[in-house]
PDB file of C-alpha atoms in Angstrom:
ATOM      1  CA  MET U   1       7.058 -15.355 -30.404  1.00 86.00           C
ATOM      2  CA  ILE U   2       6.070 -12.952 -27.648  1.00 94.00           C
ATOM      3  CA  LYS U   3       2.300 -12.538 -27.299  1.00 95.00           C
ATOM      4  CA  ALA U   4       1.848 -10.964 -23.869  1.00 96.00           C
ATOM      5  CA  ILE U   5       3.668  -8.515 -21.607  1.00 97.00           C
ATOM      6  CA  PHE U   6       3.028  -8.980 -17.905  1.00 96.00           C
ATOM      7  CA  PHE U   7       4.085  -6.145 -15.569  1.00 98.00           C
ATOM      8  CA  ASP U   8       4.822  -5.945 -11.897  1.00 97.00           C
ATOM      9  CA  ILE U   9       3.066  -2.704 -10.869  1.00 97.00           C
ATOM     10  CA  ASP U  10       4.758  -1.337  -7.755  1.00 94.00           C
ATOM     11  CA  ASP U  11       8.074   0.381  -8.494  1.00 95.00           C
ATOM     12  CA  THR U  12       7.897  -0.870 -12.086  1.00 97.00           C
ATOM     13  CA  LEU U  13       4.962   1.000 -13.608  1.00 98.00           C
ATOM     14  CA  VAL U  14       4.342   3.440 -10.765  1.00 97.00           C
ATOM     15  CA  GLN U  15       6.518   5.354  -8.308  1.00 96.00           C
ATOM     16  CA  THR U  16       5.403   3.381  -5.279  1.00 92.00           C
ATOM     17  CA  ILE U  17       8.462   4.074  -3.165  1.00 93.00           C
ATOM     18  CA  GLN U  18       8.336   7.815  -3.718  1.00 92.00           C
ATOM     19  CA  CYS U  19       4.578   8.183  -3.182  1.00 93.00           C
ATOM     20  CA  LYS U  20       3.680   5.516  -0.630  1.00 92.00           C
ATOM     21  CA  TRP U  21       6.700   5.981   1.620  1.00 95.00           C
ATOM     22  CA  ASP U  22       5.806   9.638   2.046  1.00 95.00           C
ATOM     23  CA  ALA U  23       2.171   8.686   2.737  1.00 96.00           C
ATOM     24  CA  ILE U  24       3.223   6.079   5.314  1.00 97.00           C
ATOM     25  CA  LYS U  25       5.467   8.563   7.115  1.00 97.00           C
ATOM     26  CA  ALA U  26       2.730  11.202   7.119  1.00 98.00           C
ATOM     27  CA  THR U  27       0.182   8.699   8.465  1.00 98.00           C
ATOM     28  CA  ALA U  28       2.535   7.671  11.272  1.00 97.00           C
ATOM     29  CA  LYS U  29       3.225  11.263  12.255  1.00 97.00           C
ATOM     30  CA  LYS U  30      -0.361  12.531  12.057  1.00 97.00           C
ATOM     31  CA  TYR U  31      -2.189   9.694  13.795  1.00 97.00           C
ATOM     32  CA  TYR U  32       0.441   8.092  16.047  1.00 97.00           C
ATOM     33  CA  ASN U  33       3.121  10.762  16.485  1.00 97.00           C
ATOM     34  CA  LEU U  34       5.677   8.303  15.141  1.00 95.00           C
ATOM     35  CA  GLU U  35       8.762   9.119  13.088  1.00 95.00           C
ATOM     36  CA  ILE U  36       9.054   6.296  10.526  1.00 95.00           C
ATOM     37  CA  THR U  37      12.408   5.993   8.757  1.00 95.00           C
ATOM     38  CA  ASP U  38      13.275   4.676   5.307  1.00 95.00           C
ATOM     39  CA  GLU U  39      15.080   1.765   6.940  1.00 95.00           C
ATOM     40  CA  GLN U  40      11.961   0.733   8.859  1.00 94.00           C
ATOM     41  CA  ILE U  41       9.898   0.755   5.680  1.00 95.00           C
ATOM     42  CA  LYS U  42      12.573  -1.020   3.646  1.00 92.00           C
ATOM     43  CA  LYS U  43      12.648  -3.853   6.194  1.00 93.00           C
ATOM     44  CA  TYR U  44       9.080  -4.831   5.256  1.00 92.00           C
ATOM     45  CA  TRP U  45       8.955  -3.587   1.677  1.00 88.00           C
ATOM     46  CA  GLY U  46       8.010  -6.167  -0.937  1.00 80.00           C
ATOM     47  CA  ILE U  47       5.956  -8.465   1.282  1.00 83.00           C
ATOM     48  CA  PRO U  48       2.113  -8.567   1.066  1.00 82.00           C
ATOM     49  CA  PHE U  49       0.454  -5.268   1.916  1.00 86.00           C
ATOM     50  CA  GLN U  50      -1.275  -6.215   5.183  1.00 89.00           C
ATOM     51  CA  PRO U  51       1.753  -7.665   7.024  1.00 92.00           C
ATOM     52  CA  MET U  52       3.896  -4.895   5.501  1.00 93.00           C
ATOM     53  CA  LEU U  53       1.748  -2.106   6.935  1.00 93.00           C
ATOM     54  CA  SER U  54       1.326  -3.847  10.293  1.00 94.00           C
ATOM     55  CA  GLY U  55       5.058  -4.499  10.509  1.00 96.00           C
ATOM     56  CA  ILE U  56       6.076  -0.954   9.668  1.00 96.00           C
ATOM     57  CA  PHE U  57       3.773   0.374  12.396  1.00 96.00           C
ATOM     58  CA  SER U  58       4.910  -2.331  14.852  1.00 92.00           C
ATOM     59  CA  GLU U  59       1.262  -3.318  15.306  1.00 88.00           C
ATOM     60  CA  ILE U  60       0.621  -0.135  17.290  1.00 94.00           C
ATOM     61  CA  ASP U  61      -3.008  -0.358  16.182  1.00 96.00           C
ATOM     62  CA  THR U  62      -5.261  -2.776  14.332  1.00 96.00           C
ATOM     63  CA  TYR U  63      -4.556  -3.227  10.649  1.00 94.00           C
ATOM     64  CA  ASP U  64      -8.010  -1.903   9.737  1.00 95.00           C
ATOM     65  CA  ALA U  65      -7.443   1.284  11.730  1.00 97.00           C
ATOM     66  CA  ILE U  66      -3.986   1.879  10.266  1.00 96.00           C
ATOM     67  CA  LEU U  67      -5.297   1.185   6.776  1.00 93.00           C
ATOM     68  CA  LYS U  68      -8.168   3.651   7.226  1.00 95.00           C
ATOM     69  CA  HIS U  69      -5.759   6.380   8.294  1.00 97.00           C
ATOM     70  CA  TYR U  70      -3.335   5.502   5.503  1.00 94.00           C
ATOM     71  CA  ILE U  71      -6.017   5.653   2.803  1.00 91.00           C
ATOM     72  CA  GLU U  72      -7.164   9.054   4.047  1.00 94.00           C
ATOM     73  CA  THR U  73      -3.610  10.402   4.177  1.00 96.00           C
ATOM     74  CA  SER U  74      -2.601   8.938   0.802  1.00 91.00           C
ATOM     75  CA  LYS U  75      -5.082  11.249  -0.922  1.00 91.00           C
ATOM     76  CA  ASN U  76      -2.433  13.917  -0.448  1.00 95.00           C
ATOM     77  CA  PHE U  77       0.183  11.735  -2.154  1.00 95.00           C
ATOM     78  CA  PRO U  78      -1.338  10.642  -5.506  1.00 94.00           C
ATOM     79  CA  MET U  79       0.505   7.941  -7.393  1.00 95.00           C
ATOM     80  CA  LYS U  80       2.689   8.912 -10.341  1.00 96.00           C
ATOM     81  CA  ALA U  81       3.845   6.812 -13.285  1.00 97.00           C
ATOM     82  CA  HIS U  82       7.512   6.119 -13.827  1.00 96.00           C
ATOM     83  CA  SER U  83       9.040   7.948 -16.761  1.00 94.00           C
ATOM     84  CA  GLY U  84       8.262   6.162 -20.019  1.00 95.00           C
ATOM     85  CA  ALA U  85       5.701   3.779 -18.498  1.00 97.00           C
ATOM     86  CA  THR U  86       2.456   5.118 -19.971  1.00 97.00           C
ATOM     87  CA  GLU U  87       4.131   5.651 -23.341  1.00 96.00           C
ATOM     88  CA  ALA U  88       5.405   2.071 -23.338  1.00 96.00           C
ATOM     89  CA  ILE U  89       1.943   0.677 -22.581  1.00 97.00           C
ATOM     90  CA  ASN U  90       0.426   2.760 -25.400  1.00 96.00           C
ATOM     91  CA  LEU U  91       2.883   1.267 -27.878  1.00 95.00           C
ATOM     92  CA  LEU U  92       2.893  -2.312 -26.586  1.00 96.00           C
ATOM     93  CA  LYS U  93      -0.904  -2.686 -26.401  1.00 96.00           C
ATOM     94  CA  LYS U  94      -1.063  -2.455 -30.194  1.00 94.00           C
ATOM     95  CA  HIS U  95       0.820  -5.744 -30.580  1.00 94.00           C
ATOM     96  CA  TYR U  96       0.583  -7.652 -27.282  1.00 96.00           C
ATOM     97  CA  LEU U  97      -1.874  -8.452 -24.529  1.00 96.00           C
ATOM     98  CA  ILE U  98      -0.990  -6.397 -21.452  1.00 97.00           C
ATOM     99  CA  ALA U  99      -1.457  -7.745 -17.929  1.00 97.00           C
ATOM    100  CA  ALA U 100      -0.223  -6.605 -14.520  1.00 97.00           C
ATOM    101  CA  LEU U 101       0.277  -7.915 -10.987  1.00 95.00           C
ATOM    102  CA  THR U 102       0.305  -6.459  -7.488  1.00 94.00           C
ATOM    103  CA  SER U 103       0.071  -7.705  -3.908  1.00 88.00           C
ATOM    104  CA  SER U 104      -2.159  -4.735  -3.142  1.00 87.00           C
ATOM    105  CA  SER U 105      -5.965  -4.777  -3.148  1.00 87.00           C
ATOM    106  CA  LYS U 106      -8.090  -4.058  -6.194  1.00 91.00           C
ATOM    107  CA  SER U 107      -9.564  -0.860  -4.765  1.00 86.00           C
ATOM    108  CA  LEU U 108      -6.156   0.594  -3.897  1.00 87.00           C
ATOM    109  CA  ILE U 109      -4.288  -0.370  -7.060  1.00 93.00           C
ATOM    110  CA  PHE U 110      -7.042   0.699  -9.460  1.00 94.00           C
ATOM    111  CA  LYS U 111      -7.005   4.147  -7.868  1.00 91.00           C
ATOM    112  CA  ASP U 112      -3.201   4.239  -8.006  1.00 93.00           C
ATOM    113  CA  LEU U 113      -3.158   3.390 -11.716  1.00 96.00           C
ATOM    114  CA  GLN U 114      -5.819   5.958 -12.504  1.00 96.00           C
ATOM    115  CA  ASP U 115      -3.992   8.629 -10.467  1.00 95.00           C
ATOM    116  CA  ALA U 116      -0.868   7.775 -12.477  1.00 96.00           C
ATOM    117  CA  LYS U 117      -2.827   8.380 -15.725  1.00 96.00           C
ATOM    118  CA  PHE U 118      -2.990   4.764 -16.916  1.00 98.00           C
ATOM    119  CA  ASN U 119      -6.075   3.640 -18.811  1.00 97.00           C
ATOM    120  CA  LEU U 120      -7.395   0.529 -17.054  1.00 97.00           C
ATOM    121  CA  LYS U 121      -8.917  -0.617 -20.352  1.00 97.00           C
ATOM    122  CA  ASP U 122      -5.400  -1.103 -21.731  1.00 98.00           C
ATOM    123  CA  PHE U 123      -4.929  -4.081 -19.398  1.00 98.00           C
ATOM    124  CA  TYR U 124      -6.379  -7.458 -20.340  1.00 97.00           C
ATOM    125  CA  PHE U 125      -6.110  -8.475 -16.685  1.00 97.00           C
ATOM    126  CA  ILE U 126      -4.895  -6.839 -13.467  1.00 97.00           C
ATOM    127  CA  GLN U 127      -4.158  -9.428 -10.792  1.00 97.00           C
ATOM    128  CA  THR U 128      -4.537  -8.235  -7.180  1.00 95.00           C
ATOM    129  CA  SER U 129      -4.376  -9.651  -3.667  1.00 91.00           C
ATOM    130  CA  GLU U 130      -7.963 -10.869  -4.033  1.00 93.00           C
ATOM    131  CA  ASP U 131      -6.916 -13.271  -6.813  1.00 95.00           C
ATOM    132  CA  THR U 132      -4.293 -15.378  -5.040  1.00 93.00           C
ATOM    133  CA  SER U 133      -2.807 -16.216  -1.642  1.00 91.00           C
ATOM    134  CA  PHE U 134       0.638 -16.897  -3.161  1.00 93.00           C
ATOM    135  CA  HIS U 135       3.429 -14.340  -3.316  1.00 90.00           C
ATOM    136  CA  LYS U 136       6.671 -13.902  -5.235  1.00 93.00           C
ATOM    137  CA  PRO U 137       9.142 -15.556  -5.523  1.00 94.00           C
ATOM    138  CA  ASP U 138       6.703 -18.501  -5.600  1.00 96.00           C
ATOM    139  CA  PRO U 139       5.757 -18.977  -9.292  1.00 97.00           C
ATOM    140  CA  LYS U 140       2.277 -20.080  -8.204  1.00 97.00           C
ATOM    141  CA  VAL U 141       1.583 -16.372  -7.786  1.00 96.00           C
ATOM    142  CA  PHE U 142       1.126 -16.264 -11.577  1.00 97.00           C
ATOM    143  CA  ILE U 143      -1.577 -18.960 -11.773  1.00 97.00           C
ATOM    144  CA  PRO U 144      -4.562 -16.556 -12.100  1.00 96.00           C
ATOM    145  CA  VAL U 145      -3.036 -14.550 -14.941  1.00 94.00           C
ATOM    146  CA  GLU U 146      -1.669 -17.683 -16.629  1.00 95.00           C
ATOM    147  CA  GLU U 147      -5.179 -19.143 -16.658  1.00 95.00           C
ATOM    148  CA  LYS U 148      -6.506 -15.949 -18.234  1.00 94.00           C
ATOM    149  CA  LEU U 149      -3.797 -15.921 -20.909  1.00 94.00           C
ATOM    150  CA  GLU U 150      -4.151 -19.644 -21.579  1.00 94.00           C
ATOM    151  CA  LYS U 151      -7.695 -18.936 -22.776  1.00 93.00           C
ATOM    152  CA  LYS U 152      -6.081 -16.764 -25.448  1.00 94.00           C
ATOM    153  CA  GLY U 153      -3.713 -19.553 -26.465  1.00 95.00           C
ATOM    154  CA  ILE U 154      -0.753 -17.918 -24.743  1.00 96.00           C
ATOM    155  CA  ALA U 155       1.799 -20.204 -23.060  1.00 96.00           C
ATOM    156  CA  PRO U 156       4.535 -19.206 -20.554  1.00 96.00           C
ATOM    157  CA  LYS U 157       7.163 -19.183 -23.334  1.00 95.00           C
ATOM    158  CA  ASP U 158       5.120 -16.475 -25.077  1.00 95.00           C
ATOM    159  CA  ILE U 159       5.192 -14.134 -22.066  1.00 96.00           C
ATOM    160  CA  VAL U 160       7.645 -11.438 -21.013  1.00 97.00           C
ATOM    161  CA  TYR U 161       7.436 -10.449 -17.353  1.00 98.00           C
ATOM    162  CA  VAL U 162       8.759  -7.005 -16.434  1.00 98.00           C
ATOM    163  CA  GLY U 163       9.749  -6.308 -12.841  1.00 97.00           C
ATOM    164  CA  ASP U 164      12.123  -4.334 -10.646  1.00 96.00           C
ATOM    165  CA  GLY U 165      13.398  -6.889  -8.135  1.00 94.00           C
ATOM    166  CA  LEU U 166      14.992 -10.255  -7.520  1.00 95.00           C
ATOM    167  CA  ARG U 167      11.692 -11.792  -6.371  1.00 94.00           C
ATOM    168  CA  ASP U 168      10.281 -10.866  -9.775  1.00 96.00           C
ATOM    169  CA  PHE U 169      13.191 -12.506 -11.585  1.00 97.00           C
ATOM    170  CA  THR U 170      13.079 -15.706  -9.534  1.00 97.00           C
ATOM    171  CA  ALA U 171       9.319 -16.125  -9.919  1.00 97.00           C
ATOM    172  CA  ALA U 172       9.407 -15.415 -13.660  1.00 97.00           C
ATOM    173  CA  LYS U 173      12.287 -17.834 -14.237  1.00 97.00           C
ATOM    174  CA  LYS U 174      10.534 -20.640 -12.363  1.00 97.00           C
ATOM    175  CA  ALA U 175       7.298 -19.958 -14.258  1.00 97.00           C
ATOM    176  CA  GLY U 176       9.044 -20.235 -17.628  1.00 97.00           C
ATOM    177  CA  PHE U 177       8.590 -16.572 -18.601  1.00 97.00           C
ATOM    178  CA  HIS U 178      11.117 -14.350 -20.290  1.00 96.00           C
ATOM    179  CA  PHE U 179      12.208 -11.535 -17.961  1.00 97.00           C
ATOM    180  CA  ILE U 180      13.163  -7.894 -18.327  1.00 97.00           C
ATOM    181  CA  ALA U 181      14.290  -5.888 -15.319  1.00 97.00           C
ATOM    182  CA  VAL U 182      13.877  -2.164 -14.807  1.00 97.00           C
ATOM    183  CA  THR U 183      16.073  -0.399 -12.249  1.00 97.00           C
ATOM    184  CA  THR U 184      13.362   1.857 -10.810  1.00 95.00           C
ATOM    185  CA  GLY U 185      13.021  -0.016  -7.519  1.00 93.00           C
ATOM    186  CA  LEU U 186      15.442  -0.811  -4.714  1.00 92.00           C
ATOM    187  CA  THR U 187      17.462  -3.388  -6.683  1.00 94.00           C
ATOM    188  CA  SER U 188      20.496  -2.136  -8.587  1.00 96.00           C
ATOM    189  CA  ARG U 189      21.734  -3.254 -11.994  1.00 96.00           C
ATOM    190  CA  GLU U 190      24.733  -4.832 -10.280  1.00 97.00           C
ATOM    191  CA  GLU U 191      22.536  -6.897  -7.954  1.00 97.00           C
ATOM    192  CA  LEU U 192      20.366  -8.044 -10.849  1.00 97.00           C
ATOM    193  CA  GLU U 193      23.370  -9.092 -12.931  1.00 97.00           C
ATOM    194  CA  LYS U 194      24.914 -10.895  -9.948  1.00 97.00           C
ATOM    195  CA  GLU U 195      21.775 -13.047  -9.650  1.00 95.00           C
ATOM    196  CA  GLY U 196      21.801 -13.954 -13.332  1.00 96.00           C
ATOM    197  CA  VAL U 197      19.791 -11.328 -15.192  1.00 96.00           C
ATOM    198  CA  LYS U 198      21.481 -10.701 -18.545  1.00 94.00           C
ATOM    199  CA  PRO U 199      22.820  -7.144 -18.909  1.00 94.00           C
ATOM    200  CA  ALA U 200      20.957  -6.791 -22.213  1.00 92.00           C
ATOM    201  CA  HIS U 201      17.696  -7.528 -20.381  1.00 94.00           C
ATOM    202  CA  ILE U 202      18.022  -4.659 -17.891  1.00 96.00           C
ATOM    203  CA  VAL U 203      16.693  -1.174 -18.633  1.00 95.00           C
ATOM    204  CA  ASP U 204      16.682   2.054 -16.659  1.00 95.00           C
ATOM    205  CA  ASN U 205      13.549   3.422 -18.319  1.00 95.00           C
ATOM    206  CA  LEU U 206      10.474   1.631 -19.713  1.00 96.00           C
ATOM    207  CA  SER U 207      10.589   3.784 -22.842  1.00 94.00           C
ATOM    208  CA  LYS U 208      13.221   1.298 -24.066  1.00 92.00           C
ATOM    209  CA  LEU U 209      10.915  -1.681 -23.586  1.00 93.00           C
ATOM    210  CA  PRO U 210       8.940  -1.728 -26.883  1.00 91.00           C
ATOM    211  CA  LYS U 211      12.092  -1.933 -28.989  1.00 88.00           C
ATOM    212  CA  MET U 212      13.591  -4.586 -26.709  1.00 87.00           C
ATOM    213  CA  VAL U 213      10.507  -6.811 -26.890  1.00 86.00           C
ATOM    214  CA  LYS U 214      10.196  -6.362 -30.657  1.00 75.00           C
ATOM    215  CA  TYR U 215      13.659  -7.740 -31.234  1.00 63.00           C
ATOM    216  CA  TRP U 216      13.554 -10.354 -28.466  1.00 62.00           C
ATOM    217  CA  THR U 217      15.802 -13.339 -29.122  1.00 47.00           C
TER     218      THR U 217
END
């Protein structure tokens, strides 16, 4: 029986690629007169936020300085929810505990979720970079949220993890979670299926998630 739904945040719940890539490019142009391409960003996308930002900017400045400029610039690029995401949370929270995970910091991700019109109170726990030093695909990344859910009597077999990439799938599989993929990130349906995700467990819009979880087999 499924008791909890655990979401990856970036590119699963929110349009991280669309919003943050534009903010990164604008930061590079405004403060460093750099033209950052999609390929440069993609090269570092998916790794922890600090090395990602430093890598994209080729360490042209200190991380703290780049981050300060990025935060200021990102105010012009507020985060948006993916289609169907807020509606799915509103339905799922009535029957399951909702948790979420990001490699970003608490201050950044809380603002992103609020900008995207999510109610933070809908989440039993939001795990951020301050909670763990592990990263996907290492299943140890889930230890903080697993400990929280264990207090509610929820075991890995009772959890569905929802993510957009192969790191999500690998980590969830090793942790003993069920997994549902959404094709709102950089990973295609074909790539997901090739790595072993069942076609029936892949959706293109989170509006389909409540029905899928309800009839999980």
